[in-house]
Amino acid sequence: MSAGHTAVTTPTPDEPVIVCETPQDECGVRDVLDRLGDKWSVYVVVELASGIRRFKELQRAIPGNISQRMLTLTVRRLERDGLVKRTVYATVPPQVEYELTELGHSLTYLIKSLADWSIAHRPAIAASRTAWDASHPKPTGGE
């Protein structure tokens, strides 16, 4: 838990899921969610969970055609956060490998749980979206 974080609770109507010492500190949760909620970070973590990857291997393995620049930015951010380790070998041309740190590996269990939850609840979410869309027609014309 981050500094200032006091508990994760089972929510009730009067009690939030996360309890912080002050409402302003957000328990550091937003910072972490911003990193993991971006388009590419989870893909990088999932791919590196399988083992060490060179840059081009990692780029080819990630679905969605990530650009070299975006992958560079993503792995730098994950390295800064302590989730990825970058190793440069003095070869010509230089060889660079990426791997998850112990902290990064600890995140893979959470990602797996989220993926499992998503798969298990996909039909219910799809049904809910269909029902909501049917009861909330899109405006037409000048609205």
mmCIF file of C-alpha atoms in Angstrom:
data_model
loop_
_atom_site.group_PDB
_atom_site.id
_atom_site.type_symbol
_atom_site.label_atom_id
_atom_site.label_comp_id
_atom_site.label_asym_id
_atom_site.label_seq_id
_atom_site.Cartn_x
_atom_site.Cartn_y
_atom_site.Cartn_z
ATOM 1 C CA MET A 1 0.000 0.000 0.000
ATOM 2 C CA SER A 2 1.216 3.492 -0.746
ATOM 3 C CA ALA A 3 2.076 6.073 1.854
ATOM 4 C CA GLY A 4 -1.083 7.527 3.291
ATOM 5 C CA HIS A 5 -3.162 4.527 2.334
ATOM 6 C CA THR A 6 -4.990 3.123 5.302
ATOM 7 C CA ALA A 7 -7.221 0.355 3.999
ATOM 8 C CA VAL A 8 -9.019 -1.301 1.163
ATOM 9 C CA THR A 9 -12.494 -2.151 2.358
ATOM 10 C CA THR A 10 -15.576 -3.954 1.233
ATOM 11 C CA PRO A 11 -17.743 -1.065 0.103
ATOM 12 C CA THR A 12 -21.031 -0.173 1.687
ATOM 13 C CA PRO A 13 -23.338 2.645 0.590
ATOM 14 C CA ASP A 14 -21.693 4.951 3.149
ATOM 15 C CA GLU A 15 -18.117 3.725 2.834
ATOM 16 C CA PRO A 16 -15.713 4.015 -0.127
ATOM 17 C CA VAL A 17 -13.650 1.123 -1.486
ATOM 18 C CA ILE A 18 -10.403 2.937 -0.695
ATOM 19 C CA VAL A 19 -9.896 4.907 2.481
ATOM 20 C CA CYS A 20 -7.144 7.553 2.480
ATOM 21 C CA GLU A 21 -5.845 9.691 5.318
ATOM 22 C CA THR A 22 -6.942 12.808 3.444
ATOM 23 C CA PRO A 23 -9.140 13.170 0.362
ATOM 24 C CA GLN A 24 -6.420 15.213 -1.344
ATOM 25 C CA ASP A 25 -3.681 12.547 -1.296
ATOM 26 C CA GLU A 26 -5.715 9.960 -3.266
ATOM 27 C CA CYS A 27 -3.454 7.342 -1.650
ATOM 28 C CA GLY A 28 -1.215 7.341 -4.723
ATOM 29 C CA VAL A 29 -3.830 5.309 -6.560
ATOM 30 C CA ARG A 30 -4.385 7.741 -9.419
ATOM 31 C CA ASP A 31 -0.684 7.785 -10.265
ATOM 32 C CA VAL A 32 -0.563 4.000 -10.599
ATOM 33 C CA LEU A 33 -3.883 3.766 -12.444
ATOM 34 C CA ASP A 34 -2.759 6.414 -14.918
ATOM 35 C CA ARG A 35 0.256 4.269 -15.789
ATOM 36 C CA LEU A 36 -1.609 0.985 -16.008
ATOM 37 C CA GLY A 37 -4.623 2.520 -17.665
ATOM 38 C CA ASP A 38 -2.742 3.761 -20.690
ATOM 39 C CA LYS A 39 -3.149 1.909 -23.952
ATOM 40 C CA TRP A 40 0.189 0.063 -24.020
ATOM 41 C CA SER A 41 1.560 -0.556 -20.508
ATOM 42 C CA VAL A 42 -0.542 -3.622 -19.746
ATOM 43 C CA TYR A 43 0.425 -5.158 -23.102
ATOM 44 C CA VAL A 44 4.114 -4.629 -22.298
ATOM 45 C CA VAL A 45 3.770 -6.127 -18.817
ATOM 46 C CA VAL A 46 1.825 -9.122 -20.149
ATOM 47 C CA GLU A 47 4.393 -9.784 -22.859
ATOM 48 C CA LEU A 48 7.356 -9.430 -20.502
ATOM 49 C CA ALA A 49 5.695 -11.816 -18.045
ATOM 50 C CA SER A 50 6.741 -14.556 -20.492
ATOM 51 C CA GLY A 51 10.393 -13.593 -20.182
ATOM 52 C CA ILE A 52 13.126 -11.294 -21.424
ATOM 53 C CA ARG A 53 12.499 -9.606 -24.767
ATOM 54 C CA ARG A 54 14.614 -7.516 -27.091
ATOM 55 C CA PHE A 55 13.035 -4.284 -28.273
ATOM 56 C CA LYS A 56 11.950 -5.491 -31.713
ATOM 57 C CA GLU A 57 10.668 -8.804 -30.295
ATOM 58 C CA LEU A 58 8.584 -6.859 -27.828
ATOM 59 C CA GLN A 59 7.307 -4.506 -30.527
ATOM 60 C CA ARG A 60 6.273 -7.385 -32.802
ATOM 61 C CA ALA A 61 4.574 -9.279 -29.947
ATOM 62 C CA ILE A 62 2.314 -6.422 -28.865
ATOM 63 C CA PRO A 63 -1.045 -6.342 -30.667
ATOM 64 C CA GLY A 64 -2.151 -3.106 -32.226
ATOM 65 C CA ASN A 65 0.963 -2.072 -34.143
ATOM 66 C CA ILE A 66 2.706 0.029 -31.471
ATOM 67 C CA SER A 67 5.152 2.545 -32.924
ATOM 68 C CA GLN A 68 8.830 2.516 -31.969
ATOM 69 C CA ARG A 69 8.455 5.895 -30.282
ATOM 70 C CA MET A 70 5.418 4.834 -28.236
ATOM 71 C CA LEU A 71 7.073 1.594 -27.141
ATOM 72 C CA THR A 72 10.180 3.532 -26.125
ATOM 73 C CA LEU A 73 8.079 5.950 -24.048
ATOM 74 C CA THR A 74 6.099 3.110 -22.494
ATOM 75 C CA VAL A 75 9.096 1.027 -21.422
ATOM 76 C CA ARG A 76 10.850 4.147 -20.083
ATOM 77 C CA ARG A 77 7.829 4.974 -17.929
ATOM 78 C CA LEU A 78 7.588 1.397 -16.695
ATOM 79 C CA GLU A 79 11.329 1.403 -15.986
ATOM 80 C CA ARG A 80 10.986 4.669 -14.060
ATOM 81 C CA ASP A 81 8.180 3.120 -12.010
ATOM 82 C CA GLY A 82 10.401 0.140 -11.178
ATOM 83 C CA LEU A 83 8.332 -2.378 -13.124
ATOM 84 C CA VAL A 84 10.749 -3.026 -16.004
ATOM 85 C CA LYS A 85 14.510 -3.501 -16.072
ATOM 86 C CA ARG A 86 16.431 -2.418 -19.175
ATOM 87 C CA THR A 87 19.803 -4.018 -19.916
ATOM 88 C CA VAL A 88 22.119 -2.662 -22.613
ATOM 89 C CA TYR A 89 24.886 -4.886 -23.974
ATOM 90 C CA ALA A 90 28.000 -3.280 -25.475
ATOM 91 C CA THR A 91 27.725 -4.857 -28.900
ATOM 92 C CA VAL A 92 27.619 -3.345 -32.365
ATOM 93 C CA PRO A 93 24.837 -2.451 -32.778
ATOM 94 C CA PRO A 94 23.944 -2.221 -29.071
ATOM 95 C CA GLN A 95 21.623 -4.969 -27.889
ATOM 96 C CA VAL A 96 18.900 -3.929 -25.436
ATOM 97 C CA GLU A 97 16.770 -6.349 -23.433
ATOM 98 C CA TYR A 98 13.758 -5.716 -21.250
ATOM 99 C CA GLU A 99 12.423 -7.805 -18.400
ATOM 100 C CA LEU A 100 10.013 -7.399 -15.536
ATOM 101 C CA THR A 101 11.404 -6.622 -12.123
ATOM 102 C CA GLU A 102 10.115 -8.433 -9.050
ATOM 103 C CA LEU A 103 7.666 -5.559 -8.623
ATOM 104 C CA GLY A 104 6.573 -5.927 -12.252
ATOM 105 C CA HIS A 105 6.033 -9.666 -11.821
ATOM 106 C CA SER A 106 3.858 -9.005 -8.777
ATOM 107 C CA LEU A 107 1.581 -6.944 -11.021
ATOM 108 C CA THR A 108 0.954 -9.832 -13.417
ATOM 109 C CA TYR A 109 -1.295 -11.575 -10.883
ATOM 110 C CA LEU A 110 -3.534 -8.525 -10.727
ATOM 111 C CA ILE A 111 -3.660 -8.222 -14.509
ATOM 112 C CA LYS A 112 -4.538 -11.928 -14.779
ATOM 113 C CA SER A 113 -7.318 -11.489 -12.208
ATOM 114 C CA LEU A 114 -8.689 -8.501 -14.100
ATOM 115 C CA ALA A 115 -8.539 -10.405 -17.394
ATOM 116 C CA ASP A 116 -10.302 -13.416 -15.823
ATOM 117 C CA TRP A 117 -12.995 -11.150 -14.349
ATOM 118 C CA SER A 118 -13.426 -9.443 -17.721
ATOM 119 C CA ILE A 119 -13.860 -12.745 -19.564
ATOM 120 C CA ALA A 120 -16.269 -14.126 -16.972
ATOM 121 C CA HIS A 121 -18.442 -11.007 -17.021
ATOM 122 C CA ARG A 122 -18.261 -10.127 -20.723
ATOM 123 C CA PRO A 123 -21.767 -11.519 -21.504
ATOM 124 C CA ALA A 124 -23.363 -9.619 -18.609
ATOM 125 C CA ILE A 125 -21.625 -6.391 -19.593
ATOM 126 C CA ALA A 126 -22.652 -6.810 -23.236
ATOM 127 C CA ALA A 127 -26.277 -7.443 -22.185
ATOM 128 C CA SER A 128 -26.229 -4.395 -19.930
ATOM 129 C CA ARG A 129 -24.836 -2.216 -22.717
ATOM 130 C CA THR A 130 -27.493 -3.454 -25.141
ATOM 131 C CA ALA A 131 -30.270 -2.736 -22.631
ATOM 132 C CA TRP A 132 -28.875 0.701 -21.802
ATOM 133 C CA ASP A 133 -28.457 1.625 -25.467
ATOM 134 C CA ALA A 134 -32.049 0.545 -26.175
ATOM 135 C CA SER A 135 -33.403 2.732 -23.380
ATOM 136 C CA HIS A 136 -31.167 5.711 -24.235
ATOM 137 C CA PRO A 137 -31.479 6.336 -27.972
ATOM 138 C CA LYS A 138 -28.871 8.583 -29.520
ATOM 139 C CA PRO A 139 -30.123 12.093 -30.249
ATOM 140 C CA THR A 140 -30.692 12.973 -33.865
ATOM 141 C CA GLY A 141 -30.583 16.274 -35.628
ATOM 142 C CA GLY A 142 -29.464 19.506 -33.903
ATOM 143 C CA GLU A 143 -29.286 18.216 -30.328
#
